mmCIF file of N, CA and C in Angstrom:
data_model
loop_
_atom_site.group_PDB
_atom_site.id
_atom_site.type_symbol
_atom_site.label_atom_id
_atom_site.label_comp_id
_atom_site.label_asym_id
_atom_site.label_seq_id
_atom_site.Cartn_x
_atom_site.Cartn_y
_atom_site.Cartn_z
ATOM 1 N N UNK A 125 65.243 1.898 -14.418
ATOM 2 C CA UNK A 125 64.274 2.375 -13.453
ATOM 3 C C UNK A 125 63.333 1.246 -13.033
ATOM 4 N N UNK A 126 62.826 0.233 -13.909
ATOM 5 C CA UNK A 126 61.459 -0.533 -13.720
ATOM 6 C C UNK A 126 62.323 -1.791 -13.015
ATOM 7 N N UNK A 127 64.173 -1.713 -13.016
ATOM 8 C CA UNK A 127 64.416 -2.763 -11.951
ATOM 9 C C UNK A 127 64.728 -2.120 -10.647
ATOM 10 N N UNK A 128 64.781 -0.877 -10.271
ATOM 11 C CA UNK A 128 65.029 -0.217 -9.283
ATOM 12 C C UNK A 128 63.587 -0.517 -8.644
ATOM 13 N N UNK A 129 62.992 -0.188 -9.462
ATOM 14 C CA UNK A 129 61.041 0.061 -8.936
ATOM 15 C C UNK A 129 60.990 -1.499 -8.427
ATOM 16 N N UNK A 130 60.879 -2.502 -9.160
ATOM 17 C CA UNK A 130 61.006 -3.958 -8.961
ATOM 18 C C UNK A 130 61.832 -4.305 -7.526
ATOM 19 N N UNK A 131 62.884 -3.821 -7.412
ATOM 20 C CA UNK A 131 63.364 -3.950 -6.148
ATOM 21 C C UNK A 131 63.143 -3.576 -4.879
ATOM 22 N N UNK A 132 62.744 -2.167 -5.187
ATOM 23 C CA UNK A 132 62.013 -1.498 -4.119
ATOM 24 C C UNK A 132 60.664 -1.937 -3.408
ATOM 25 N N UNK A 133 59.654 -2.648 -4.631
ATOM 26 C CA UNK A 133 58.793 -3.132 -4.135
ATOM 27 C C UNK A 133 59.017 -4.680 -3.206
ATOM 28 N N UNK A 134 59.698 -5.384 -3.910
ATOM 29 C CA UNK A 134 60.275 -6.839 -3.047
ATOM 30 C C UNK A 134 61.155 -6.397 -1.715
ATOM 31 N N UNK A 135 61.494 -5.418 -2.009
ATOM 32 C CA UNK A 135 62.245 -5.332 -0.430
ATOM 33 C C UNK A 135 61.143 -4.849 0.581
ATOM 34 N N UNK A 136 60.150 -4.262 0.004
ATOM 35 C CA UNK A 136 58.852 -3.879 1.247
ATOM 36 C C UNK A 136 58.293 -5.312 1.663
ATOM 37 N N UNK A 137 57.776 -6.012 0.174
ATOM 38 C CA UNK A 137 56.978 -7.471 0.728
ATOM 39 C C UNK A 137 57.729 -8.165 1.679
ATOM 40 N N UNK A 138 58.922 -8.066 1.591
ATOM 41 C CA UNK A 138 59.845 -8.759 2.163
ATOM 42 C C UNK A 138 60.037 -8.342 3.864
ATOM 43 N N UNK A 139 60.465 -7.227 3.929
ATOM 44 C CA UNK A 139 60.318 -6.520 4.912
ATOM 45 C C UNK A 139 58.891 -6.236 5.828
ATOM 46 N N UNK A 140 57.239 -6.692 5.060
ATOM 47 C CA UNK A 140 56.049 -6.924 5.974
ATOM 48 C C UNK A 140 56.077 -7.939 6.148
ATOM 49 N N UNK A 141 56.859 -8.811 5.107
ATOM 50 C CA UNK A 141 55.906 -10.471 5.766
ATOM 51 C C UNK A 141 57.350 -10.751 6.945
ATOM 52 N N UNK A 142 58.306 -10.330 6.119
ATOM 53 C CA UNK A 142 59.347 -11.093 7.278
ATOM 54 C C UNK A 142 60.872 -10.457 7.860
ATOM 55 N N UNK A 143 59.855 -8.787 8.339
ATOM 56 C CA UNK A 143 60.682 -7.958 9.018
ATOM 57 C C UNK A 143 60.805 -8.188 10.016
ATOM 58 N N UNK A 144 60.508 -9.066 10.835
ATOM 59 C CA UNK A 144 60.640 -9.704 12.321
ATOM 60 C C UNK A 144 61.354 -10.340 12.141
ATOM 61 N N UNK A 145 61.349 -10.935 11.417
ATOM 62 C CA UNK A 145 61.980 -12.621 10.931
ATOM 63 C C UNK A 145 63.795 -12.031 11.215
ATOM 64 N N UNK A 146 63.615 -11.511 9.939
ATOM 65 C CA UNK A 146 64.794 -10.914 9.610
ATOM 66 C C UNK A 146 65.734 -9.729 10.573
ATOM 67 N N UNK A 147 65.216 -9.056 11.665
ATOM 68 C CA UNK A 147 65.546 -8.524 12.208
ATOM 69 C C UNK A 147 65.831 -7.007 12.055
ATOM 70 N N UNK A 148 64.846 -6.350 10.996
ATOM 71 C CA UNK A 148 64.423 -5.136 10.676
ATOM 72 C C UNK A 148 64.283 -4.491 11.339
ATOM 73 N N UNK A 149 64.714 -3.153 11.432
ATOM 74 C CA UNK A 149 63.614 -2.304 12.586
ATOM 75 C C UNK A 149 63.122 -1.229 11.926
ATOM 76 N N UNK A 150 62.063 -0.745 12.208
ATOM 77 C CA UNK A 150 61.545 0.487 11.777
ATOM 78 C C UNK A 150 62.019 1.158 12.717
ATOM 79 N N UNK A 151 63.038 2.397 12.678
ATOM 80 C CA UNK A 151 63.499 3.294 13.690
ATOM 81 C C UNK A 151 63.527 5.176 12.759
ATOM 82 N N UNK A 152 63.113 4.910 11.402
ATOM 83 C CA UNK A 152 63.851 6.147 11.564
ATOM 84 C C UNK A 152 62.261 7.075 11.023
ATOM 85 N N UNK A 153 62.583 8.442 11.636
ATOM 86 C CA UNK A 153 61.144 9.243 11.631
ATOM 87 C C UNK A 153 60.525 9.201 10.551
ATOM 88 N N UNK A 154 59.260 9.385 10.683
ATOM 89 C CA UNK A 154 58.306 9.616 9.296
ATOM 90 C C UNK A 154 58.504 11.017 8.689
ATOM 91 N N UNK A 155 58.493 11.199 7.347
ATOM 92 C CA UNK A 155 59.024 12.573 7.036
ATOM 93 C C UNK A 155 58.276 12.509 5.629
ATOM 94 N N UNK A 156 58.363 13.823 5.149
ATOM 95 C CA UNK A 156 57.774 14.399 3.549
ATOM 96 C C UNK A 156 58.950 13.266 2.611
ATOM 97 N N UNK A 157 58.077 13.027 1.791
ATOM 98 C CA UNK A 157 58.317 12.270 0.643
ATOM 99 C C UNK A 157 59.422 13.761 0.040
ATOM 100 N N UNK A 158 60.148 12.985 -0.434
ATOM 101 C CA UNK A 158 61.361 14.200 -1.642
ATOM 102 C C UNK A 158 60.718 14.344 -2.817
ATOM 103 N N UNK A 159 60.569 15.151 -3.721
ATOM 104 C CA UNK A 159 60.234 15.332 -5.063
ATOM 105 C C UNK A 159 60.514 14.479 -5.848
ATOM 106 N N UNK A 160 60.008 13.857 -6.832
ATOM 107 C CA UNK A 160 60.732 12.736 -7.504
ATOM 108 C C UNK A 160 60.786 11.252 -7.442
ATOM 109 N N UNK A 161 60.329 11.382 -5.598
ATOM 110 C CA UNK A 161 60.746 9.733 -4.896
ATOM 111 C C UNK A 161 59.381 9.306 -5.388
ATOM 112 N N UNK A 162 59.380 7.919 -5.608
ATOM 113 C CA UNK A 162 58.049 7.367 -6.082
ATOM 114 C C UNK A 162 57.744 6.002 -5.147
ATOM 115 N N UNK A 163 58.625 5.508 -4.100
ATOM 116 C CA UNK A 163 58.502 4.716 -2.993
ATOM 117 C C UNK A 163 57.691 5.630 -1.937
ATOM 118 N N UNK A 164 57.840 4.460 -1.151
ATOM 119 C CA UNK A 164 56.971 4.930 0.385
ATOM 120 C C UNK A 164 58.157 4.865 1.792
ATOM 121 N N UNK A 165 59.244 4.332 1.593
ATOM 122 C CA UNK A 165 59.667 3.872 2.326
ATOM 123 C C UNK A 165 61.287 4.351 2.089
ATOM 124 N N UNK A 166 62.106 4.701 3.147
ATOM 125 C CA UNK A 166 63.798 5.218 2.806
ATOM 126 C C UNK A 166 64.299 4.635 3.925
ATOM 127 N N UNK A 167 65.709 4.259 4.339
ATOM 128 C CA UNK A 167 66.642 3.770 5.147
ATOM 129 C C UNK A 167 67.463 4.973 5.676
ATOM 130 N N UNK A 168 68.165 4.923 6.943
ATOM 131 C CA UNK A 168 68.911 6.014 7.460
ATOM 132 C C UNK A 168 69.471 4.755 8.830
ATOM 133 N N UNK A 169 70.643 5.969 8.977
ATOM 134 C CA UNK A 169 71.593 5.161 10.088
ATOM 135 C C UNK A 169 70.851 5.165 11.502
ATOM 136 N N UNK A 170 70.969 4.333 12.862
ATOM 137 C CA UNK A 170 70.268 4.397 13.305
ATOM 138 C C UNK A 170 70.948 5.623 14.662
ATOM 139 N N UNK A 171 70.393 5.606 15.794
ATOM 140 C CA UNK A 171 71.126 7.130 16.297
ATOM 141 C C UNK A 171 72.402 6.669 17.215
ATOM 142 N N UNK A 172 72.872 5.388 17.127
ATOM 143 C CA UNK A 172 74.166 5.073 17.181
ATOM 144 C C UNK A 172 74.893 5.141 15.985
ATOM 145 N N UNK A 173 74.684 5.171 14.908
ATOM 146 C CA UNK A 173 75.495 5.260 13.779
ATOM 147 C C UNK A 173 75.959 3.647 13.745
ATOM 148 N N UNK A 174 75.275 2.298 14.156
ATOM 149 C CA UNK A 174 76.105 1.543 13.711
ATOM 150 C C UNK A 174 74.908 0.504 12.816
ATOM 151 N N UNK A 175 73.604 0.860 12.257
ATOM 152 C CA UNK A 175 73.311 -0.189 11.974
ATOM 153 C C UNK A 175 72.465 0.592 11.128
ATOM 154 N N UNK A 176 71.516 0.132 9.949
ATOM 155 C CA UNK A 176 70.722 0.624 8.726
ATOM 156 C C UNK A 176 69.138 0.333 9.762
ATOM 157 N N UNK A 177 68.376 1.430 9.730
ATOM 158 C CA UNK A 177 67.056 1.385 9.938
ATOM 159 C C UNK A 177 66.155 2.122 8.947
ATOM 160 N N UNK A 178 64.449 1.300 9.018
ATOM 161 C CA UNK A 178 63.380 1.916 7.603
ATOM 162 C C UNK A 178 63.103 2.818 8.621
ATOM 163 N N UNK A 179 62.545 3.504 7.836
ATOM 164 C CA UNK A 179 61.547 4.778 7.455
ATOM 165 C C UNK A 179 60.466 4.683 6.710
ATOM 166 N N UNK A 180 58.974 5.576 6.752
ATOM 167 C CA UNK A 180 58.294 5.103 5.675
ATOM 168 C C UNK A 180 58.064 6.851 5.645
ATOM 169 N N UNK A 181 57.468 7.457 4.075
ATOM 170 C CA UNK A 181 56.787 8.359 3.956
ATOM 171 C C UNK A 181 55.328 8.772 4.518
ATOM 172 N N UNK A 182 55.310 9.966 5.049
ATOM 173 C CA UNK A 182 54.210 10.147 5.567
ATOM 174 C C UNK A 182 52.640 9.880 4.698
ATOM 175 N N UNK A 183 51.789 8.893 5.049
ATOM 176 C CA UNK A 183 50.135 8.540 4.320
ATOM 177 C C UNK A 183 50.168 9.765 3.574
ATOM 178 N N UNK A 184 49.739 8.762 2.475
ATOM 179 C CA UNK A 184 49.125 9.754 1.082
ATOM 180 C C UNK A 184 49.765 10.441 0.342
ATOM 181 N N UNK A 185 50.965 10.148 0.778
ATOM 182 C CA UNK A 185 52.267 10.837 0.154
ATOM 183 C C UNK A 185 52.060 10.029 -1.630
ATOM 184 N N UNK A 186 52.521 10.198 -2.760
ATOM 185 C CA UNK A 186 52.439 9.685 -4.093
ATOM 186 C C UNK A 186 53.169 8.773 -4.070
ATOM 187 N N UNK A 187 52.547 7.077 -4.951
ATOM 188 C CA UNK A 187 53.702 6.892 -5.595
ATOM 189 C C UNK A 187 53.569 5.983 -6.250
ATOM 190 N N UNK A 188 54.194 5.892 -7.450
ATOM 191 C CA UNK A 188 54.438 4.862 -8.452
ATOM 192 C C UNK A 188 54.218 3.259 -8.059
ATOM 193 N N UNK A 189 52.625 3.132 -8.519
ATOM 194 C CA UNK A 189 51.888 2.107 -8.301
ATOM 195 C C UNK A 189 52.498 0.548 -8.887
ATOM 196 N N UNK A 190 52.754 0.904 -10.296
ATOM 197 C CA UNK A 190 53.231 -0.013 -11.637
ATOM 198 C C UNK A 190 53.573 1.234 -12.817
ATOM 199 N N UNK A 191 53.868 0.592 -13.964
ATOM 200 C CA UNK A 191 54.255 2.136 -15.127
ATOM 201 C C UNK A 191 53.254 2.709 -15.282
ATOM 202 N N UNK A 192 51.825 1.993 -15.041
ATOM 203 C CA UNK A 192 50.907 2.357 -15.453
ATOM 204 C C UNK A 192 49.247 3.035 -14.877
ATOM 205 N N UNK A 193 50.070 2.813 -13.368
ATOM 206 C CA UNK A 193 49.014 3.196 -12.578
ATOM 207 C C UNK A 193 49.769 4.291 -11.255
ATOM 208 N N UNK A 194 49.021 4.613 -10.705
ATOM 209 C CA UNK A 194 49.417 5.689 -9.541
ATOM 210 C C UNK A 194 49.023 4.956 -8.474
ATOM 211 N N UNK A 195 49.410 5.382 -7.033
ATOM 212 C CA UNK A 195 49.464 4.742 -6.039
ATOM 213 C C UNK A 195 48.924 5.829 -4.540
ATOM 214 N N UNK A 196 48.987 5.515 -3.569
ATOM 215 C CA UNK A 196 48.963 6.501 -2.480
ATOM 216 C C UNK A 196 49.643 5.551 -1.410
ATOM 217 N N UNK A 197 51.319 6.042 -0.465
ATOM 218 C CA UNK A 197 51.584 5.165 0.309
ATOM 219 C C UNK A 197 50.544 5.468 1.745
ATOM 220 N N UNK A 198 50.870 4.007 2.264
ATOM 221 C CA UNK A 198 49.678 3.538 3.269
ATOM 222 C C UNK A 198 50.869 3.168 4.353
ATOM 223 N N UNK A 199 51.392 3.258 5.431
ATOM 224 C CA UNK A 199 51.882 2.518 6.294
ATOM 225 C C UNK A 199 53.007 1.876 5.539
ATOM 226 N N UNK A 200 54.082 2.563 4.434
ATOM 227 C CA UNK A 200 55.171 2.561 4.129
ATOM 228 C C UNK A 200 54.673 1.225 2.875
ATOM 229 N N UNK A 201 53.558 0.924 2.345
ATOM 230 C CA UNK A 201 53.090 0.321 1.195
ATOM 231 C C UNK A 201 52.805 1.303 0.289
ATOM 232 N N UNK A 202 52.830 1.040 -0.950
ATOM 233 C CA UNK A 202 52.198 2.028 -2.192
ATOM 234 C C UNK A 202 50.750 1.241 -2.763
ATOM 235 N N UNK A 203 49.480 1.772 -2.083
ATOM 236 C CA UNK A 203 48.031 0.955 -2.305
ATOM 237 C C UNK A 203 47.966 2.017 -4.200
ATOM 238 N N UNK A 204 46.801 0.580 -4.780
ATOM 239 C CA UNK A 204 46.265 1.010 -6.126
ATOM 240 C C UNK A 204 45.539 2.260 -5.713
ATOM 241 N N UNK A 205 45.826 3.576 -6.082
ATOM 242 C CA UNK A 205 44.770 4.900 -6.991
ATOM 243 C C UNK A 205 44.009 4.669 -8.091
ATOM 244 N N UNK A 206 44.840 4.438 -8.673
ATOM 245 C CA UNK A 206 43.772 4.022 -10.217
ATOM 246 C C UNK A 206 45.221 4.387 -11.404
ATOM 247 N N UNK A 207 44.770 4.012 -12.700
ATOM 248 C CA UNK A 207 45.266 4.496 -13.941
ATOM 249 C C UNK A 207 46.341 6.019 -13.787
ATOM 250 N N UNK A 208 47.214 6.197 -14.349
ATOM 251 C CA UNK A 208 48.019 7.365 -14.027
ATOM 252 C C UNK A 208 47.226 8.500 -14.773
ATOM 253 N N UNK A 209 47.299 9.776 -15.065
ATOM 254 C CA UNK A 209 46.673 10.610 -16.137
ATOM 255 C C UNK A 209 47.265 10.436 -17.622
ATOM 256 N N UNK A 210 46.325 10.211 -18.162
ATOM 257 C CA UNK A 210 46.767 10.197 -19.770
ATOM 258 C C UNK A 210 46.585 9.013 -19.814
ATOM 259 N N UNK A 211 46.472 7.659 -19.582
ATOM 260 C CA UNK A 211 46.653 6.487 -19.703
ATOM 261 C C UNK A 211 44.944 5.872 -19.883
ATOM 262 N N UNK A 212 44.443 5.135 -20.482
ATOM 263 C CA UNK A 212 43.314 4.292 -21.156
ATOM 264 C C UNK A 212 43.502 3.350 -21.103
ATOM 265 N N UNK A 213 42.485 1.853 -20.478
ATOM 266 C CA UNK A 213 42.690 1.195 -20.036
ATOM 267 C C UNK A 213 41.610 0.580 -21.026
ATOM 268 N N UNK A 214 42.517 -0.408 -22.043
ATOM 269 C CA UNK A 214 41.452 -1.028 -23.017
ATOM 270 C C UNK A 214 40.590 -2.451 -22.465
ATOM 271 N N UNK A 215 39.636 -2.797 -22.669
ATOM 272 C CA UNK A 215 38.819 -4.097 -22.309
ATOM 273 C C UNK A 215 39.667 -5.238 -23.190
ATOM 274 N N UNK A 216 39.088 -5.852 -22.287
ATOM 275 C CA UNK A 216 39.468 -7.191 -22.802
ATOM 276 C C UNK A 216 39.215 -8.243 -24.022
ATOM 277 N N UNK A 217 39.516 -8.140 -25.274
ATOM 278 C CA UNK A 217 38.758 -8.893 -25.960
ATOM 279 C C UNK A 217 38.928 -10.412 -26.394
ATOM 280 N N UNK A 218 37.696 -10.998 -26.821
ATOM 281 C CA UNK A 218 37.680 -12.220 -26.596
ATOM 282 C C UNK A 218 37.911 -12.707 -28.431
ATOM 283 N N UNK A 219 38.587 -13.409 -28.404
ATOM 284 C CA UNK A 219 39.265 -14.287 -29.809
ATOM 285 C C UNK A 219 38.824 -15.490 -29.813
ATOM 286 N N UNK A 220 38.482 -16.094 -30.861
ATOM 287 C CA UNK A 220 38.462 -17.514 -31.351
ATOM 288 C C UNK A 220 39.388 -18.571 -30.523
ATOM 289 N N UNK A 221 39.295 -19.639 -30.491
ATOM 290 C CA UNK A 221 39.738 -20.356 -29.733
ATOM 291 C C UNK A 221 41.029 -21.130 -30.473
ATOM 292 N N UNK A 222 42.043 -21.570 -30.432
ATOM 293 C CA UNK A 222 42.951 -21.966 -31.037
ATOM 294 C C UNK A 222 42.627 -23.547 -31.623
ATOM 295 N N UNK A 223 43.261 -23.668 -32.651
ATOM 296 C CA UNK A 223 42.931 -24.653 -33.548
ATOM 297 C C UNK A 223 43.802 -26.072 -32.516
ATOM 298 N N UNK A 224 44.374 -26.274 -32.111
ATOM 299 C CA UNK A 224 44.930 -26.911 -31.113
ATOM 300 C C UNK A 224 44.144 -26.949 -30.032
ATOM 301 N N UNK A 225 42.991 -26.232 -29.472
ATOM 302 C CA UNK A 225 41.650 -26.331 -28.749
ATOM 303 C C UNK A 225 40.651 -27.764 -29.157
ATOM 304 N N UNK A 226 40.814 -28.747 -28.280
ATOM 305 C CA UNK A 226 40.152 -29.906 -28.732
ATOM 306 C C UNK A 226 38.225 -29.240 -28.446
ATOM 307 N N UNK A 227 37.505 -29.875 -29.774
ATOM 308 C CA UNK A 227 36.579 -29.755 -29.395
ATOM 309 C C UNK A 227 35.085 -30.339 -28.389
ATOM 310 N N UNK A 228 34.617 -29.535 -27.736
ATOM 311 C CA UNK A 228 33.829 -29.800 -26.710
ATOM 312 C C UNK A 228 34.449 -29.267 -25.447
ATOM 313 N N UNK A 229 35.229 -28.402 -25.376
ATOM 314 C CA UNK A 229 35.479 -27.921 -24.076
ATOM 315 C C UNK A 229 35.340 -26.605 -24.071
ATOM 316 N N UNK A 230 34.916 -25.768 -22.944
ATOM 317 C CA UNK A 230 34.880 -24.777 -22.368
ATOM 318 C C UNK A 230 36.102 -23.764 -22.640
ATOM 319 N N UNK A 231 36.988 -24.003 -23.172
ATOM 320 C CA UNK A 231 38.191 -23.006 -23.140
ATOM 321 C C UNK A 231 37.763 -22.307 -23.834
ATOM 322 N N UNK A 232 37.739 -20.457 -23.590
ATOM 323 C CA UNK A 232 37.950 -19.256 -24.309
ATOM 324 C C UNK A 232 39.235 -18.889 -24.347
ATOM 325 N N UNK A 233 39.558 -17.813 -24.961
ATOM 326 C CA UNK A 233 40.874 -17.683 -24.591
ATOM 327 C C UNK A 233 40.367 -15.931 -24.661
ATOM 328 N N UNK A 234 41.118 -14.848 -23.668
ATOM 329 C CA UNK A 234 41.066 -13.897 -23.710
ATOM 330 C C UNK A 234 42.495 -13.191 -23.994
ATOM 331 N N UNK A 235 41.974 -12.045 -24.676
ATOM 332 C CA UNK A 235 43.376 -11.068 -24.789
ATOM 333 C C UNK A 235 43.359 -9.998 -23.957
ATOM 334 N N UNK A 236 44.355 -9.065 -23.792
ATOM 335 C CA UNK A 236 44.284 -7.853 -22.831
ATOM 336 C C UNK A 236 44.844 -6.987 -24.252
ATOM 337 N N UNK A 237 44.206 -5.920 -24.186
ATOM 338 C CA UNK A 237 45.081 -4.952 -25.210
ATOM 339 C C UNK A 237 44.504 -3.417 -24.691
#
């Protein structure tokens, strides 16, 4: 799933910065997100039947931000919501500096946990 998700997201960046480039089209209608779908964005044939065109889900539709956060799509992007439910988001704490840390310099070193 988290390389499906991974893909899905690089094919959007890919597709804003260099859907011109590339010769993309956005052709196919905006529609309700499906149950389940956690993108913003789906492909369909175009109304000749000979070529692949995007789609995006209609604003505010849900979706899978990162594992760990929720999202709301924006213009066929998935923008940060915040933290998913159930999930706690610990601070950052700060550790001793490593013995390999020459002394007199500024380096902290932080952890995420």
């Amino acid at each position: 799933m988290k390389h499906v998700l991974l893909f899905a997201v690089l094919a959007v960046l890919v597709l804003e910065i260099h859907g011109n480039d590339l010769g993309v089209e956005f052709g196919c209608p905006e529609k309700a997100q499906p149950p389940g779908e956690v993108g913003c964005m789906y492909f369909c044939r175009d109304k000749t039947d000979t070529k692949w065109v995007a789609g995006i889900y209609r604003n505010g539709s849900p979706c899978e931000y990162s594992d760990d956060a929720e999202g709301a799509c924006q213009d066929g992007l998935c923008h940060y919501k915040g933290p998913k439910s159930g999930t706690k988001r610990q601070p950052a704490t700060r550790r001793p500096p490593s013995r390999t840390t020459p002394r007199g310099t500024d380096e902290d070193e932080w952890e995420d946990k």
